[in-house]
């Protein structure tokens, strides 16, 4: 079992920045990758960014060049630095961890709301 606790959401003006954090309840080399997904009202959940334990990052086209994902393995924490935020980035952001133990088990945080509005 892996618990994920997110923090860092809030209200920000267009063009502003926020940093999200997600801490896993345990350290495990089988937890790979970790990442962020988001779900806007009336839309399906979508991938934002993922990062492997080796530091390889993958981004949705819509956030490339604006968002940066990073991982501190010593703290079991993954971060999402979001710059140049747009109103269309408004969503609930969910942390995800994939536990690879022969099969892949998905764990999700409860989500943190990011609102981009003037």
PDB file of C-alpha atoms in Angstrom:
ATOM      1  CA  UNK A   1       0.000   0.000   0.000  1.00  0.00           C
ATOM      2  CA  UNK A   2       1.227   3.482  -0.883  1.00  0.00           C
ATOM      3  CA  UNK A   3      -0.352   6.681   0.407  1.00  0.00           C
ATOM      4  CA  UNK A   4       0.250   9.879  -1.530  1.00  0.00           C
ATOM      5  CA  UNK A   5      -0.184  13.311   0.013  1.00  0.00           C
ATOM      6  CA  UNK A   6      -0.300  16.350  -2.246  1.00  0.00           C
ATOM      7  CA  UNK A   7       0.101  20.017  -1.415  1.00  0.00           C
ATOM      8  CA  UNK A   8       0.623  23.344  -3.135  1.00  0.00           C
ATOM      9  CA  UNK A   9      -2.576  24.033  -5.041  1.00  0.00           C
ATOM     10  CA  UNK A  10      -4.412  27.330  -4.931  1.00  0.00           C
ATOM     11  CA  UNK A  11      -5.555  30.377  -6.850  1.00  0.00           C
ATOM     12  CA  UNK A  12      -3.105  32.137  -9.144  1.00  0.00           C
ATOM     13  CA  UNK A  13      -3.406  34.786 -11.827  1.00  0.00           C
ATOM     14  CA  UNK A  14      -2.671  33.996 -15.470  1.00  0.00           C
ATOM     15  CA  UNK A  15       1.058  34.075 -16.063  1.00  0.00           C
ATOM     16  CA  UNK A  16       1.789  33.145 -12.471  1.00  0.00           C
ATOM     17  CA  UNK A  17       3.523  30.139 -10.944  1.00  0.00           C
ATOM     18  CA  UNK A  18       2.757  27.386  -8.462  1.00  0.00           C
ATOM     19  CA  UNK A  19       4.666  24.379  -7.186  1.00  0.00           C
ATOM     20  CA  UNK A  20       2.914  21.151  -6.303  1.00  0.00           C
ATOM     21  CA  UNK A  21       4.416  18.528  -4.029  1.00  0.00           C
ATOM     22  CA  UNK A  22       3.531  14.886  -3.521  1.00  0.00           C
ATOM     23  CA  UNK A  23       5.064  12.699  -0.836  1.00  0.00           C
ATOM     24  CA  UNK A  24       4.754   8.927  -0.834  1.00  0.00           C
ATOM     25  CA  UNK A  25       4.350   7.035   2.426  1.00  0.00           C
ATOM     26  CA  UNK A  26       7.250   4.733   1.710  1.00  0.00           C
ATOM     27  CA  UNK A  27      10.386   4.423  -0.335  1.00  0.00           C
ATOM     28  CA  UNK A  28      10.367   1.568  -2.790  1.00  0.00           C
ATOM     29  CA  UNK A  29      12.374   1.022  -5.937  1.00  0.00           C
ATOM     30  CA  UNK A  30       9.295  -0.654  -7.365  1.00  0.00           C
ATOM     31  CA  UNK A  31       7.433   2.671  -7.307  1.00  0.00           C
ATOM     32  CA  UNK A  32       8.191   3.836 -10.801  1.00  0.00           C
ATOM     33  CA  UNK A  33       7.278   6.138 -12.399  1.00  0.00           C
ATOM     34  CA  UNK A  34       5.604   8.849 -10.328  1.00  0.00           C
ATOM     35  CA  UNK A  35       3.733  11.670 -11.920  1.00  0.00           C
ATOM     36  CA  UNK A  36       0.910  14.154 -12.116  1.00  0.00           C
ATOM     37  CA  UNK A  37      -2.438  13.965 -13.856  1.00  0.00           C
ATOM     38  CA  UNK A  38      -5.219  16.538 -13.940  1.00  0.00           C
ATOM     39  CA  UNK A  39      -8.942  16.637 -14.425  1.00  0.00           C
ATOM     40  CA  UNK A  40     -10.812  19.768 -15.442  1.00  0.00           C
ATOM     41  CA  UNK A  41     -14.577  20.085 -14.908  1.00  0.00           C
ATOM     42  CA  UNK A  42     -16.472  17.998 -17.452  1.00  0.00           C
ATOM     43  CA  UNK A  43     -13.307  16.464 -18.871  1.00  0.00           C
ATOM     44  CA  UNK A  44     -11.447  13.203 -18.508  1.00  0.00           C
ATOM     45  CA  UNK A  45      -8.358  12.875 -16.389  1.00  0.00           C
ATOM     46  CA  UNK A  46      -5.223  13.477 -18.452  1.00  0.00           C
ATOM     47  CA  UNK A  47      -1.514  12.997 -18.029  1.00  0.00           C
ATOM     48  CA  UNK A  48       0.495  16.104 -17.190  1.00  0.00           C
ATOM     49  CA  UNK A  49       3.971  14.739 -16.519  1.00  0.00           C
ATOM     50  CA  UNK A  50       5.748  11.655 -15.243  1.00  0.00           C
ATOM     51  CA  UNK A  51       9.261  10.974 -14.047  1.00  0.00           C
ATOM     52  CA  UNK A  52      11.149   7.731 -13.545  1.00  0.00           C
ATOM     53  CA  UNK A  53      13.478   6.914 -10.687  1.00  0.00           C
ATOM     54  CA  UNK A  54      16.315   7.547 -13.116  1.00  0.00           C
ATOM     55  CA  UNK A  55      15.075  11.065 -13.780  1.00  0.00           C
ATOM     56  CA  UNK A  56      13.568  10.567 -17.216  1.00  0.00           C
ATOM     57  CA  UNK A  57      10.646  12.971 -17.619  1.00  0.00           C
ATOM     58  CA  UNK A  58       7.688  12.883 -19.941  1.00  0.00           C
ATOM     59  CA  UNK A  59       5.290  15.812 -20.512  1.00  0.00           C
ATOM     60  CA  UNK A  60       1.977  16.435 -22.170  1.00  0.00           C
ATOM     61  CA  UNK A  61       2.375  18.688 -25.205  1.00  0.00           C
ATOM     62  CA  UNK A  62       0.147  21.298 -23.585  1.00  0.00           C
ATOM     63  CA  UNK A  63       2.600  21.881 -20.708  1.00  0.00           C
ATOM     64  CA  UNK A  64       5.986  21.422 -22.383  1.00  0.00           C
ATOM     65  CA  UNK A  65       8.229  24.387 -21.773  1.00  0.00           C
ATOM     66  CA  UNK A  66       6.058  25.663 -18.902  1.00  0.00           C
ATOM     67  CA  UNK A  67       5.975  22.826 -16.353  1.00  0.00           C
ATOM     68  CA  UNK A  68       8.905  20.964 -14.842  1.00  0.00           C
ATOM     69  CA  UNK A  69       8.647  17.707 -12.926  1.00  0.00           C
ATOM     70  CA  UNK A  70      11.356  16.635 -10.507  1.00  0.00           C
ATOM     71  CA  UNK A  71      11.841  13.891  -7.953  1.00  0.00           C
ATOM     72  CA  UNK A  72      13.673  13.746  -4.631  1.00  0.00           C
ATOM     73  CA  UNK A  73      14.077  10.043  -3.981  1.00  0.00           C
ATOM     74  CA  UNK A  74      15.545  10.613  -0.503  1.00  0.00           C
ATOM     75  CA  UNK A  75      12.314  12.371   0.506  1.00  0.00           C
ATOM     76  CA  UNK A  76       9.990  10.110  -1.508  1.00  0.00           C
ATOM     77  CA  UNK A  77       8.677  13.321  -3.053  1.00  0.00           C
ATOM     78  CA  UNK A  78       7.829  14.450  -6.561  1.00  0.00           C
ATOM     79  CA  UNK A  79       7.351  18.101  -7.488  1.00  0.00           C
ATOM     80  CA  UNK A  80       5.614  19.902 -10.312  1.00  0.00           C
ATOM     81  CA  UNK A  81       6.804  23.433 -10.958  1.00  0.00           C
ATOM     82  CA  UNK A  82       4.187  25.221 -13.022  1.00  0.00           C
ATOM     83  CA  UNK A  83       5.098  28.504 -14.713  1.00  0.00           C
ATOM     84  CA  UNK A  84       3.259  30.742 -17.171  1.00  0.00           C
ATOM     85  CA  UNK A  85      -0.033  29.337 -15.994  1.00  0.00           C
ATOM     86  CA  UNK A  86      -3.077  29.694 -18.210  1.00  0.00           C
ATOM     87  CA  UNK A  87      -6.795  29.569 -17.378  1.00  0.00           C
ATOM     88  CA  UNK A  88      -6.971  26.251 -19.227  1.00  0.00           C
ATOM     89  CA  UNK A  89      -4.587  24.780 -16.637  1.00  0.00           C
ATOM     90  CA  UNK A  90      -7.388  25.044 -14.088  1.00  0.00           C
ATOM     91  CA  UNK A  91      -8.077  21.535 -12.789  1.00  0.00           C
ATOM     92  CA  UNK A  92      -7.730  19.172  -9.899  1.00  0.00           C
ATOM     93  CA  UNK A  93      -4.200  17.810 -10.009  1.00  0.00           C
ATOM     94  CA  UNK A  94      -3.639  14.239  -8.857  1.00  0.00           C
ATOM     95  CA  UNK A  95      -0.389  12.601  -7.889  1.00  0.00           C
ATOM     96  CA  UNK A  96       0.125   9.096  -9.248  1.00  0.00           C
ATOM     97  CA  UNK A  97       2.545   6.331  -8.354  1.00  0.00           C
ATOM     98  CA  UNK A  98       2.867   3.058 -10.196  1.00  0.00           C
ATOM     99  CA  UNK A  99       3.943   0.076  -8.119  1.00  0.00           C
ATOM    100  CA  UNK A 100       5.578  -2.479 -10.379  1.00  0.00           C
ATOM    101  CA  UNK A 101       5.429  -5.924  -8.787  1.00  0.00           C
ATOM    102  CA  UNK A 102       4.896  -8.140 -11.770  1.00  0.00           C
ATOM    103  CA  UNK A 103       1.648  -6.330 -12.329  1.00  0.00           C
ATOM    104  CA  UNK A 104       1.246  -2.570 -12.207  1.00  0.00           C
ATOM    105  CA  UNK A 105      -0.817  -1.127  -9.364  1.00  0.00           C
ATOM    106  CA  UNK A 106      -1.844   2.521  -9.580  1.00  0.00           C
ATOM    107  CA  UNK A 107      -2.009   4.658  -6.453  1.00  0.00           C
ATOM    108  CA  UNK A 108      -3.584   8.101  -6.418  1.00  0.00           C
ATOM    109  CA  UNK A 109      -3.559  11.074  -4.126  1.00  0.00           C
ATOM    110  CA  UNK A 110      -6.775  12.862  -3.206  1.00  0.00           C
ATOM    111  CA  UNK A 111      -6.008  15.746  -5.530  1.00  0.00           C
ATOM    112  CA  UNK A 112      -5.256  19.423  -5.124  1.00  0.00           C
ATOM    113  CA  UNK A 113      -7.174  22.188  -6.892  1.00  0.00           C
ATOM    114  CA  UNK A 114      -5.345  24.656  -9.100  1.00  0.00           C
ATOM    115  CA  UNK A 115      -7.365  27.649 -10.259  1.00  0.00           C
ATOM    116  CA  UNK A 116      -5.905  30.096 -12.768  1.00  0.00           C
ATOM    117  CA  UNK A 117      -8.044  33.194 -12.912  1.00  0.00           C
ATOM    118  CA  UNK A 118      -7.792  36.968 -12.794  1.00  0.00           C
TER     119      UNK A 118
END
